[in-house]
N, C-alpha and C. Protein backbone atom coordinates (compact mmCIF):
# COMPACT_ATOMS: atom_id res chain seq x y z
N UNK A 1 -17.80 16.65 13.82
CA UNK A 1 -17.90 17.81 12.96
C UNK A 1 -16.88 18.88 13.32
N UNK A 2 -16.46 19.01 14.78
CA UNK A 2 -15.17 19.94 15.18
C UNK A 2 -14.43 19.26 14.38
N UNK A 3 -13.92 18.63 13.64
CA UNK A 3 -12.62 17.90 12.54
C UNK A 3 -12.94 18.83 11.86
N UNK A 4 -14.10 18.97 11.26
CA UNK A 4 -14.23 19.70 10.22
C UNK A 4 -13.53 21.49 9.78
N UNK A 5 -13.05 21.72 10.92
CA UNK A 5 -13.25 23.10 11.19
C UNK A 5 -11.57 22.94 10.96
N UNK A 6 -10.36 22.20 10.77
CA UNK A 6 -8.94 22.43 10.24
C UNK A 6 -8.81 22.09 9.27
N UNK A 7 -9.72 22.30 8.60
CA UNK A 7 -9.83 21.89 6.93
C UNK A 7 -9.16 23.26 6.26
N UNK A 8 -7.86 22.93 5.85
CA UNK A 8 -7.08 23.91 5.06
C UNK A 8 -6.00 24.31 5.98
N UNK A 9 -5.59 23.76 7.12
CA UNK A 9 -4.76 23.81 8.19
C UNK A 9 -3.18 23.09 7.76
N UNK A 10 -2.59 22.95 8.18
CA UNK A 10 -1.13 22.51 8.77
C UNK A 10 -1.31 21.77 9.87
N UNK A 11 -0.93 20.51 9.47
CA UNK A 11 -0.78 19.52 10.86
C UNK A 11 0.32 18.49 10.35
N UNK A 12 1.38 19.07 11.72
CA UNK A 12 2.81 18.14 11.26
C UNK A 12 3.08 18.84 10.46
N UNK A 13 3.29 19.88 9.44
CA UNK A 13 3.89 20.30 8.36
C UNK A 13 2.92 19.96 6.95
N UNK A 14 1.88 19.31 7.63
CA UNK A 14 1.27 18.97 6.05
C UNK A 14 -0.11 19.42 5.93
N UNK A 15 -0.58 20.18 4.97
CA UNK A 15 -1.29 20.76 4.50
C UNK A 15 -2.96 19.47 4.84
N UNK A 16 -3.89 19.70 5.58
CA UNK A 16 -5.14 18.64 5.47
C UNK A 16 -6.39 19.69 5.10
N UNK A 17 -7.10 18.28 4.60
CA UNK A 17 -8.72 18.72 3.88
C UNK A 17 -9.45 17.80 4.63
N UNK A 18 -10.50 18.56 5.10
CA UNK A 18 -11.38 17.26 5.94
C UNK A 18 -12.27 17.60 5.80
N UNK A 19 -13.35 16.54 5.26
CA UNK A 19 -14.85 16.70 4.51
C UNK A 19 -15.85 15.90 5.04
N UNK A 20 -16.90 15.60 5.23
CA UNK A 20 -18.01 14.95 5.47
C UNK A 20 -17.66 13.15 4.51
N UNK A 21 -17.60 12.34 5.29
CA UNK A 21 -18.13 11.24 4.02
C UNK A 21 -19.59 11.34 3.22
N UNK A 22 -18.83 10.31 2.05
CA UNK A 22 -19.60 10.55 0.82
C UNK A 22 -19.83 9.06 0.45
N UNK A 23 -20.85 8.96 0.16
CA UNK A 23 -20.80 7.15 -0.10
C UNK A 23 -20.19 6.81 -1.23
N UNK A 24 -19.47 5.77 -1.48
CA UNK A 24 -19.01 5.85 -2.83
C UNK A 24 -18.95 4.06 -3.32
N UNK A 25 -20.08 3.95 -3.47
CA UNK A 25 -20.14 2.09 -4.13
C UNK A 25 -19.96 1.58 -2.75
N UNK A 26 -19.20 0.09 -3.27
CA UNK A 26 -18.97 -1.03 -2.48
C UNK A 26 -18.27 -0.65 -1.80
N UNK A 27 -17.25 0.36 -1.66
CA UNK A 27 -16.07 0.31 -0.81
C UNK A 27 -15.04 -0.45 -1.11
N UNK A 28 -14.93 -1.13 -2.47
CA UNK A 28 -14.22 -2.58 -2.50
C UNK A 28 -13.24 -2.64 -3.39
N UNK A 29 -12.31 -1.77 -3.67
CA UNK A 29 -11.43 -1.08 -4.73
C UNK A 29 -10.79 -2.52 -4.78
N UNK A 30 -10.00 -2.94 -3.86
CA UNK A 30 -8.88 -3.88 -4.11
C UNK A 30 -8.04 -3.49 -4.14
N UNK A 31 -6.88 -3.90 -3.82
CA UNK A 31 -5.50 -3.52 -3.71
C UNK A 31 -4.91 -2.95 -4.99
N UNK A 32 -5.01 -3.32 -5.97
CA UNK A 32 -4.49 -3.24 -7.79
C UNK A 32 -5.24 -2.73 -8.14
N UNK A 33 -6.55 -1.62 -7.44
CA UNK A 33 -7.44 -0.73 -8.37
C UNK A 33 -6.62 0.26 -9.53
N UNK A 34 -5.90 0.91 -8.97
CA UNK A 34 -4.97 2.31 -9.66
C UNK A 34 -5.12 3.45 -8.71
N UNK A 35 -4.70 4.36 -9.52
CA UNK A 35 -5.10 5.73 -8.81
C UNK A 35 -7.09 5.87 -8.92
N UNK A 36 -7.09 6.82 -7.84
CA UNK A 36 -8.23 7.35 -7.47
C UNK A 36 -8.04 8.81 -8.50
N UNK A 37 -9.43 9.27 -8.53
CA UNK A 37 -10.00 10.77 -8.82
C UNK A 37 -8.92 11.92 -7.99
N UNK A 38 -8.25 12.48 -8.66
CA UNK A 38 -7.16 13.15 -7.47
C UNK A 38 -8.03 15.10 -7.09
N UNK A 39 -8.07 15.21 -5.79
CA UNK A 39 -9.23 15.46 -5.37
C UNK A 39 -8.34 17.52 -5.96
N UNK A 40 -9.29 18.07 -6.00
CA UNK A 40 -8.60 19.75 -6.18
C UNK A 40 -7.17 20.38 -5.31
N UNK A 41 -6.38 20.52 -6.11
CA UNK A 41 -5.38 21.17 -5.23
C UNK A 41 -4.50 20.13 -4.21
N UNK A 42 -4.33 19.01 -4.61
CA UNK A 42 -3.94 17.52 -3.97
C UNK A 42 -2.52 17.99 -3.95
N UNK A 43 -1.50 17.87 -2.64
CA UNK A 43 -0.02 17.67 -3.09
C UNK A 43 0.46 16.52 -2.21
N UNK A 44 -0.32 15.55 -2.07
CA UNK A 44 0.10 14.54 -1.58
C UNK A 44 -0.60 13.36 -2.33
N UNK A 45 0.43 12.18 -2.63
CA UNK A 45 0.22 10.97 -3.06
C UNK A 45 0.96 9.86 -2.03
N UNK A 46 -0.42 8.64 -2.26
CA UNK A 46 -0.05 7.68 -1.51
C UNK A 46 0.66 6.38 -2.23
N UNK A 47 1.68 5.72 -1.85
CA UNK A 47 2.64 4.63 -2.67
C UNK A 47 1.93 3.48 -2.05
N UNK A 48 2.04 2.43 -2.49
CA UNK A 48 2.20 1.16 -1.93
C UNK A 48 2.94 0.32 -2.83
N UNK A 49 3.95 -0.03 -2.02
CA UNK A 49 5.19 -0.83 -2.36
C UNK A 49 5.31 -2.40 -1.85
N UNK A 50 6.26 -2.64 -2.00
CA UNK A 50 7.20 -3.91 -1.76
C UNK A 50 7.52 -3.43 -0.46
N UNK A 51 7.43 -4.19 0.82
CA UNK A 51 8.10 -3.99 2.27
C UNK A 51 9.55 -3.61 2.03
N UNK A 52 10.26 -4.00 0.80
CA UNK A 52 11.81 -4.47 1.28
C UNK A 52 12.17 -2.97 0.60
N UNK A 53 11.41 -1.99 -0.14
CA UNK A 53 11.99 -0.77 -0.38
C UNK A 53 12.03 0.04 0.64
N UNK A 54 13.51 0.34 0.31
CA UNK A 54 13.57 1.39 0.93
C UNK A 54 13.07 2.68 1.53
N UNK A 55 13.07 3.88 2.04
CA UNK A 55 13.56 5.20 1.68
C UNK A 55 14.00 6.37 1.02
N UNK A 56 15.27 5.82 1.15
CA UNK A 56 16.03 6.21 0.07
C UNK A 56 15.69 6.07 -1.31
N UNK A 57 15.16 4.55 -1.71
CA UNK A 57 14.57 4.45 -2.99
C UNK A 57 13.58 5.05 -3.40
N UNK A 58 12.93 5.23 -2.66
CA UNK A 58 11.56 6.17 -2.89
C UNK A 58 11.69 7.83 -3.77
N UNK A 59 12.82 8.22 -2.29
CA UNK A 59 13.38 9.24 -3.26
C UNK A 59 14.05 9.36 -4.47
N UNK A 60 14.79 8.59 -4.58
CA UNK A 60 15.44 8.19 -5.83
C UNK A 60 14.81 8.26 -7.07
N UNK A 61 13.47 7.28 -6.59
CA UNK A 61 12.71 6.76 -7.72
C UNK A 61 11.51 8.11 -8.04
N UNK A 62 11.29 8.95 -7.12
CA UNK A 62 10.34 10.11 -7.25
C UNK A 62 11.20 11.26 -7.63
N UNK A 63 12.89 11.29 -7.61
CA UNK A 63 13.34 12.35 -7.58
C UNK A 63 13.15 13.43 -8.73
N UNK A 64 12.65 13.47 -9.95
CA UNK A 64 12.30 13.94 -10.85
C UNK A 64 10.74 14.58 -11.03
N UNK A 65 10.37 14.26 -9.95
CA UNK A 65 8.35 14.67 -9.31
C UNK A 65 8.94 16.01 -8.42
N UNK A 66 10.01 16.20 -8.10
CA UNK A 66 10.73 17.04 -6.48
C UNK A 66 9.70 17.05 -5.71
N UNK A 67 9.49 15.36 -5.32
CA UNK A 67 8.96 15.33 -3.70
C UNK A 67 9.68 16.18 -2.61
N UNK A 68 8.93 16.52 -1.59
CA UNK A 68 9.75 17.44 -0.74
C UNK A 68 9.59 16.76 0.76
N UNK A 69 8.89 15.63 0.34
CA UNK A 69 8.73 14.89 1.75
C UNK A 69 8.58 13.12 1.50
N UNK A 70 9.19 12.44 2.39
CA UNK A 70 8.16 11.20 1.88
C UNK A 70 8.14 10.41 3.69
N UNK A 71 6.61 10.04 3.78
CA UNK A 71 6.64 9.39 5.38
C UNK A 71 6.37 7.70 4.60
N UNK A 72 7.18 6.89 5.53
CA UNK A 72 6.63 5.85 5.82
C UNK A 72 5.76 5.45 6.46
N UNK A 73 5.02 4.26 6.10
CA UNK A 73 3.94 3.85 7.72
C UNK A 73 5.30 2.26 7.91
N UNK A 74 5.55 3.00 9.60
CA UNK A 74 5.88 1.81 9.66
C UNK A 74 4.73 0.63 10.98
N UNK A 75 5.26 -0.45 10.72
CA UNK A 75 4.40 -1.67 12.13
C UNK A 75 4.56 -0.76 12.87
N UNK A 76 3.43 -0.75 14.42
CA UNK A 76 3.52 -0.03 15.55
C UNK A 76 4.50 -1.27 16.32
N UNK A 77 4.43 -2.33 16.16
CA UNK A 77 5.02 -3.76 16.64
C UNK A 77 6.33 -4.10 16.64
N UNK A 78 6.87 -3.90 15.16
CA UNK A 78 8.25 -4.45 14.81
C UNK A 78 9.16 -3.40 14.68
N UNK A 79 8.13 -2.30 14.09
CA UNK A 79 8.96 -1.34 13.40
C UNK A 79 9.44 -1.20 11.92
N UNK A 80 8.80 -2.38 11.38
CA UNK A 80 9.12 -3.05 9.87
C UNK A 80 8.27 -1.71 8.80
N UNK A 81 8.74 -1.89 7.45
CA UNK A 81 8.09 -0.74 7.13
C UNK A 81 6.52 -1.57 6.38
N UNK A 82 5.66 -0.96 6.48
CA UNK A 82 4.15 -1.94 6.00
C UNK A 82 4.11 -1.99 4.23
N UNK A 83 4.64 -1.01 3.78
CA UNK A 83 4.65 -1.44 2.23
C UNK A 83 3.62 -0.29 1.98
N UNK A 84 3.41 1.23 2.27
CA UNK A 84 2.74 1.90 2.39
C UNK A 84 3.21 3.80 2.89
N UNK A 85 3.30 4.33 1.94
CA UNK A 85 4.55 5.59 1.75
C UNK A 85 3.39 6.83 1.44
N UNK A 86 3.74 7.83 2.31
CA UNK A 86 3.28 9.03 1.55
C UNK A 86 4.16 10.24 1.62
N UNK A 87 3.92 10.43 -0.16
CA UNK A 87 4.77 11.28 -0.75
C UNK A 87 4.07 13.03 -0.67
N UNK A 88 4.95 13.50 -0.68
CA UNK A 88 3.99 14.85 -0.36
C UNK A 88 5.01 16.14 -1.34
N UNK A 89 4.15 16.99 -2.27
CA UNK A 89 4.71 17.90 -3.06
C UNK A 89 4.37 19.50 -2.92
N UNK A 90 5.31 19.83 -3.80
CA UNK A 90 5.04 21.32 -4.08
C UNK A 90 4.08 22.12 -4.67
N UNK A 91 4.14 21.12 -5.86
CA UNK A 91 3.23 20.95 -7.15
C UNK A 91 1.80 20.33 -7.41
N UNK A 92 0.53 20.72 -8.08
CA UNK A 92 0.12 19.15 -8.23
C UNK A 92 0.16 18.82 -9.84
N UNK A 93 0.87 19.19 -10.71
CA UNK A 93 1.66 18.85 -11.69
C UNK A 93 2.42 17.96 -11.28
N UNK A 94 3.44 17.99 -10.07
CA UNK A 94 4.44 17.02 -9.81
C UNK A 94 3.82 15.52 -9.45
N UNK A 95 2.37 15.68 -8.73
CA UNK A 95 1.29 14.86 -8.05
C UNK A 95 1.14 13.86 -9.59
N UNK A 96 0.74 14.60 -10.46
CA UNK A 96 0.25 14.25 -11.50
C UNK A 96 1.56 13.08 -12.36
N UNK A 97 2.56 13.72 -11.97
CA UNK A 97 3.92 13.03 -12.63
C UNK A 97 4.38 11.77 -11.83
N UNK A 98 4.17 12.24 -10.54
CA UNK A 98 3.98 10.97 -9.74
C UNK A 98 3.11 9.60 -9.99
N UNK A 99 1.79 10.39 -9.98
CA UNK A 99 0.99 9.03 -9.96
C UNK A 99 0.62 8.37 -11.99
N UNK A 100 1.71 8.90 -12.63
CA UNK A 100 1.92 8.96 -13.98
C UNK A 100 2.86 7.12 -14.08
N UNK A 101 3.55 7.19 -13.17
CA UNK A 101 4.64 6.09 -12.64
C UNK A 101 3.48 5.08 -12.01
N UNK A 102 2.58 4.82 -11.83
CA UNK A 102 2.08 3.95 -11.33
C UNK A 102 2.15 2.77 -12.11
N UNK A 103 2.32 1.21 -10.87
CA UNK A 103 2.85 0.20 -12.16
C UNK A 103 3.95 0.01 -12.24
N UNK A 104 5.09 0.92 -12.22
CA UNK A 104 6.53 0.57 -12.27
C UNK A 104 7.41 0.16 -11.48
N UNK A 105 8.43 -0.20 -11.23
CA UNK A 105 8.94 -1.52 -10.70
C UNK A 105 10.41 -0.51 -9.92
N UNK A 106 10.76 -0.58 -8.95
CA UNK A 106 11.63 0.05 -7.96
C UNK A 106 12.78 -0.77 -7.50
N UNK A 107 13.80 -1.28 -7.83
CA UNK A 107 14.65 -2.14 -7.82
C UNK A 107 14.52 -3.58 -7.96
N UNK A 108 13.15 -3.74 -8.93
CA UNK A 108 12.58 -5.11 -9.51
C UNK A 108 11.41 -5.40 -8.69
N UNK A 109 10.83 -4.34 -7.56
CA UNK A 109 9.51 -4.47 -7.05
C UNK A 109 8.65 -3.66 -7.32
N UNK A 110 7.74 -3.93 -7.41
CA UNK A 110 5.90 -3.12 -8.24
C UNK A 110 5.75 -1.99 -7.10
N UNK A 111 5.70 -1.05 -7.47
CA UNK A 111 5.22 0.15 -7.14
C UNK A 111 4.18 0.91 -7.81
């Protein structure tokens, strides 16, 4: 419950919300669910890609959202990137334009 208490904080540069869990069904979205319910005041969206994109593409491909950040997750192991990006904004209009692109294809891979 001390988590609870940097809810609306800065950590790393990025804005966090931290809430109590909430039960929500099975738990069992699946990989190809879509977007989720985007929660009040959201300026971060999560990607999941193709391993072999880039970075750079990311930005590229968001540059019209003006992401102002984007982290990779990479392996703790290889260092490889996992196929798993978060984009982080100014806006949540831009949030909204972002996850508007869901489905579309990033140098011929599904994003």
């Amino acid at each position: 419950l001390k988590a609870s208490t940097y809810s609306g904080t800065r950590i790393q540069n990025r804005w966090i919300q931290v809430r109590l869990c909430e039960v929500r069904g099975s738990g069992n979205r699946g990989l190809n669910a879509g977007p989720s319910e985007k929660p009040e005041g959201c300026l971060s969206a999560v990607v999941k890609c193709d391993k072999s994109v880039s970075e750079a593409s990311l930005w590229k491909f968001f540059e019209d959202c003006n992401v102002v950040g984007v982290s990779r997750m990479m392996d703790r192991d290889t260092g490889e990137f996992r196929g798993m990006a978060f984009l982080d904004f100014d806006d949540t209009a831009m949030v909204d334009k972002a996850v508007a692109k869901n489905g579309h294809t990033i140098k011929g891979n599904a994003c």
